[in-house]
Short mmCIF file of C-alpha atoms in Angstrom, two decimals:
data_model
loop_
_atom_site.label_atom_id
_atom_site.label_comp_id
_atom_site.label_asym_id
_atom_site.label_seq_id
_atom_site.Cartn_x
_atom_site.Cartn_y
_atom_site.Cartn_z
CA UNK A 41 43.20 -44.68 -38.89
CA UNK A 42 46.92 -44.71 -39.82
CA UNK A 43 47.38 -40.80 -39.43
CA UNK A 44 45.89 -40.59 -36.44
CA UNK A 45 47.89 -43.55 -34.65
CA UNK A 46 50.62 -42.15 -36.71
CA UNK A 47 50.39 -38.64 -35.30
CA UNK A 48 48.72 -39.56 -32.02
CA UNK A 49 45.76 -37.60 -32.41
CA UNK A 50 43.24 -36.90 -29.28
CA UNK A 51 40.21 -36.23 -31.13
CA UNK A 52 39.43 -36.67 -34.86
CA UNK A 53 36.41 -33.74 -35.32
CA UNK A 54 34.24 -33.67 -38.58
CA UNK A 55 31.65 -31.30 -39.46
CA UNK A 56 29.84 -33.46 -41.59
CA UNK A 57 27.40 -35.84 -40.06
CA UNK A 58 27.71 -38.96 -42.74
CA UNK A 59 31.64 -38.53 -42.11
CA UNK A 60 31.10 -38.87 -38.46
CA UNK A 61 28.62 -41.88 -38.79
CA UNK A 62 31.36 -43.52 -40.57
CA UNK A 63 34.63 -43.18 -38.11
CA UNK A 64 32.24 -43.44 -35.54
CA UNK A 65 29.84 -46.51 -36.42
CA UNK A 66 30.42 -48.06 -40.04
CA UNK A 67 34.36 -48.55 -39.46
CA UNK A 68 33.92 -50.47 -36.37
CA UNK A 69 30.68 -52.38 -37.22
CA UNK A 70 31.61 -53.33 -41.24
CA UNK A 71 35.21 -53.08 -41.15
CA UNK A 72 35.86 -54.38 -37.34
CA UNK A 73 38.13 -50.76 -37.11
CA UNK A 74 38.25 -49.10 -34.10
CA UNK A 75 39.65 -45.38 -34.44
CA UNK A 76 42.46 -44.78 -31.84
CA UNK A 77 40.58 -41.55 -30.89
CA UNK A 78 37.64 -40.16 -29.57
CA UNK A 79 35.52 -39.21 -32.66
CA UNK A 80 33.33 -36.03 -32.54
CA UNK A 81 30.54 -34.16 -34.53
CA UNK A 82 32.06 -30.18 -35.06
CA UNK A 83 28.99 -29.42 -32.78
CA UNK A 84 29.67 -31.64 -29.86
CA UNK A 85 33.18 -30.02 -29.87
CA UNK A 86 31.80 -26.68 -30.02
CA UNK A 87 29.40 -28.01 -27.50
CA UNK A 88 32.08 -29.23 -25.04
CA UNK A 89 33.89 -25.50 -25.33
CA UNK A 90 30.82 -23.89 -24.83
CA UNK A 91 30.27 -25.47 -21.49
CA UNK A 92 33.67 -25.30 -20.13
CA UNK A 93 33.62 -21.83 -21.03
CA UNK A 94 36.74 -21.85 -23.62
CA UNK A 95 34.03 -20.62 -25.85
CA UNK A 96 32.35 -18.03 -25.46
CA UNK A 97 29.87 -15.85 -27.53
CA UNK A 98 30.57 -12.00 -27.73
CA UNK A 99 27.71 -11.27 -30.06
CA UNK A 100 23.78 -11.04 -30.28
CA UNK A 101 22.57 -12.49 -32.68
CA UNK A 102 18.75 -11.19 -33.35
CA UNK A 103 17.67 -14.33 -35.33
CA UNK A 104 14.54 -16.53 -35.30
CA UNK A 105 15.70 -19.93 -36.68
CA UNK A 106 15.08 -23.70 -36.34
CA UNK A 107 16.82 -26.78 -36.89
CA UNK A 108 17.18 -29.12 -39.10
CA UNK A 109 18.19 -32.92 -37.78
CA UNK A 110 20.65 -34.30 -40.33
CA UNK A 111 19.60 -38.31 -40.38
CA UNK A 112 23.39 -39.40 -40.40
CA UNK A 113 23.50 -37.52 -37.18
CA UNK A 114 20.34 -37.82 -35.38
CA UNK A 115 18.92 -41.12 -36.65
CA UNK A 116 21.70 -43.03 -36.89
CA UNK A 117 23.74 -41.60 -33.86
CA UNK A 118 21.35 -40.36 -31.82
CA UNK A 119 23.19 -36.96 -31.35
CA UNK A 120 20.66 -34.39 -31.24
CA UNK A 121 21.04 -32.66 -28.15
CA UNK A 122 24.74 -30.72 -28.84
CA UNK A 123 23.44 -28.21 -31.86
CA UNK A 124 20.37 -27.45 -29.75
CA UNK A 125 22.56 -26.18 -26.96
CA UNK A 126 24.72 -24.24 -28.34
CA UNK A 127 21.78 -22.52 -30.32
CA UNK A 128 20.37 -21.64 -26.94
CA UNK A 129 23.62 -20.32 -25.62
CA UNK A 130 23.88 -17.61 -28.24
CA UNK A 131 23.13 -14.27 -26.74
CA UNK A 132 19.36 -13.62 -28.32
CA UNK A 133 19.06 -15.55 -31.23
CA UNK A 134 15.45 -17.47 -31.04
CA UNK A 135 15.14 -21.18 -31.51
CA UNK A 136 12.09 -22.82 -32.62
CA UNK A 137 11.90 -26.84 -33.43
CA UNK A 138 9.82 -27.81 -36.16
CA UNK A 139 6.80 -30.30 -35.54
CA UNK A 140 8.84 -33.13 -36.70
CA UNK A 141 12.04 -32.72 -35.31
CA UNK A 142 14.91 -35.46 -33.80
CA UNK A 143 13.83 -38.79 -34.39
CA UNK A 144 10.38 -38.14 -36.40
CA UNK A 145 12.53 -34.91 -38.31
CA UNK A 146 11.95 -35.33 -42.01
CA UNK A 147 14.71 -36.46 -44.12
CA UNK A 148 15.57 -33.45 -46.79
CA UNK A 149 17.11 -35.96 -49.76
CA UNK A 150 20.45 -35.14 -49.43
CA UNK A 151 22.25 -37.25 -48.09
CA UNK A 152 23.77 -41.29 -49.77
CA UNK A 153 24.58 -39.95 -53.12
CA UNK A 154 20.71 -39.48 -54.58
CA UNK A 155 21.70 -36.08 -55.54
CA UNK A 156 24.17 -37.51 -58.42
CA UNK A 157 21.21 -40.38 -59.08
CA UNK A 158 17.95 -38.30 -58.76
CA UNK A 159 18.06 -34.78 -58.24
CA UNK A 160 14.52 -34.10 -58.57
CA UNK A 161 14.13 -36.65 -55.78
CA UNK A 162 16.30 -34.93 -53.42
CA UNK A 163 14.98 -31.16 -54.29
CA UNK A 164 11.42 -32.64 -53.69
CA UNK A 165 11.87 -34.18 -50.79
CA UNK A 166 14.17 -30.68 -49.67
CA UNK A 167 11.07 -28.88 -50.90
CA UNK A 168 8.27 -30.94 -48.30
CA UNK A 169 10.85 -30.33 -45.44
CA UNK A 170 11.21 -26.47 -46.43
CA UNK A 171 7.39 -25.57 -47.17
CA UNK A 172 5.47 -27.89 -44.49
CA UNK A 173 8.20 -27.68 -41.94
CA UNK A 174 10.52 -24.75 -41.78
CA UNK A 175 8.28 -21.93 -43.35
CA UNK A 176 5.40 -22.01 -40.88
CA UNK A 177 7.60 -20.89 -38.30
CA UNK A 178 8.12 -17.71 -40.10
CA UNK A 179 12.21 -18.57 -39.16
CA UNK A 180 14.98 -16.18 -40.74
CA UNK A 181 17.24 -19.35 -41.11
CA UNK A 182 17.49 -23.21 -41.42
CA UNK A 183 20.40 -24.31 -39.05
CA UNK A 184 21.99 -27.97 -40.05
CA UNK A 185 24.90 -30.10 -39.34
CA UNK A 186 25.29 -31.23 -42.20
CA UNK A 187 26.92 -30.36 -45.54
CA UNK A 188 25.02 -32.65 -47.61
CA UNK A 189 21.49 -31.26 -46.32
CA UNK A 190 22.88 -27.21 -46.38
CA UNK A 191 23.53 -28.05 -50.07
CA UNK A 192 20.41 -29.88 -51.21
CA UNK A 193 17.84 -27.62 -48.88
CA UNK A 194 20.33 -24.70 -50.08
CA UNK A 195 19.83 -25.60 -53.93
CA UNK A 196 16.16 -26.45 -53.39
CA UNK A 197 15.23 -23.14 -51.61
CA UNK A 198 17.06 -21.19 -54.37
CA UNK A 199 15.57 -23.19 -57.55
CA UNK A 200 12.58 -23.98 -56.15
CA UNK A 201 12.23 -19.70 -54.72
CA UNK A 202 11.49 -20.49 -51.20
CA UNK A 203 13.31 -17.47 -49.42
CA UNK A 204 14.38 -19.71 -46.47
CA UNK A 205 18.24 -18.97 -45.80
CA UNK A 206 20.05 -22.31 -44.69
CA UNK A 207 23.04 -22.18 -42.62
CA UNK A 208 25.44 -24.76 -41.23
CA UNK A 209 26.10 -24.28 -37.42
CA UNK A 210 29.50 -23.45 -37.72
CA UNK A 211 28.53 -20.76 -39.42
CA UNK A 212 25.92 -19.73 -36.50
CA UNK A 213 29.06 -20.33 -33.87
CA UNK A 214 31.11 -18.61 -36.15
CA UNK A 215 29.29 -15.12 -36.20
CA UNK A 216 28.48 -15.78 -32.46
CA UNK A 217 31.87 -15.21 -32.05
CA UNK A 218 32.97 -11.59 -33.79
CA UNK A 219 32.34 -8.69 -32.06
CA UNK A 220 30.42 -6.04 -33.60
CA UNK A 221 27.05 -5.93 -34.94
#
């Protein structure tokens, strides 16, 4: 809160979702802290650019993937909508939503530390998410917004040898971007 009165910062951005439940709800409701800034997910930024048009994607990308509601994100903030659109907005890539997706999405065990408690916990509960959820759709990738599920549904689909690929949005956005094939 200091460094951003301190350097009079706009917008505070954060591409993790437990980070931006924190500035954005926990600091105000259990500390009584308001941040002098508008606080933003990475993908409602890259939302925002998108439809001004200071973003714009130069590439097709000729993937089939889904999404994957981070709980920090959806749940708790109710931000659901901004990934969505700017999977749509990239030139041929397919989106799919799983069954249980926003509010009902599964939780995939990452996320409040359980990783560094109970592993197995979190790689089962990545592992429900992954085989009843993501592979019926036949997707070539598992898009989050979050680094804490990317690592545990990551981890889980490697250990566990379910050949789903999971990628954070910014990486989607990123390749988007380059030109080229």
């Amino acid at each position: 809160v200091k460094l951003a009165k301190e350097t009079e910062a706009k917008i505070l951005v954060t591409p993790c979702a437990g980070c931006y439940h924190t500035f954005n709800t926990l600091y105000p409701e259990m500390l009584n802290v308001q941040m002098p800034c508008e606080v933003l997910h990475a993908s409602q930024l890259a939302e925002r650019l998108v439809k001004d048009g200071t973003l714009e994607f130069e590439r097709e990308l000729n993937l089939k993937v889904t999404y994957h509601d981070p709980c920090s994100l959806g749940r708790h903030e109710n931000v659901y909508d901004p990934p969505r659109n700017i999977l749509k907005a990239i030139p041929a890539l397919q989106f799919f939503e799983m069954p249980l997706s926003r509010s009902r999405a599964r939780c995939c065990g990452g996320g409040g530390g359980l990783w560094t408690f109970n592993n197995e916990v979190c790689m089962t509960t990545a592992w429900t998410r992954l085989i009843n959820d993501v592979a019926p759709l036949n997707a070539d990738a598992l898009v989050t917004a979050c680094p804490l599920c990317h690592l545990n549904l990551h981890f889980t689909s490697i250990k566990k040898s379910v050949p789903t690929k999971i990628v954070d949005i910014m990486e989607v956005v990123e390749s988007a971007l380059q030109k080229g094939n």
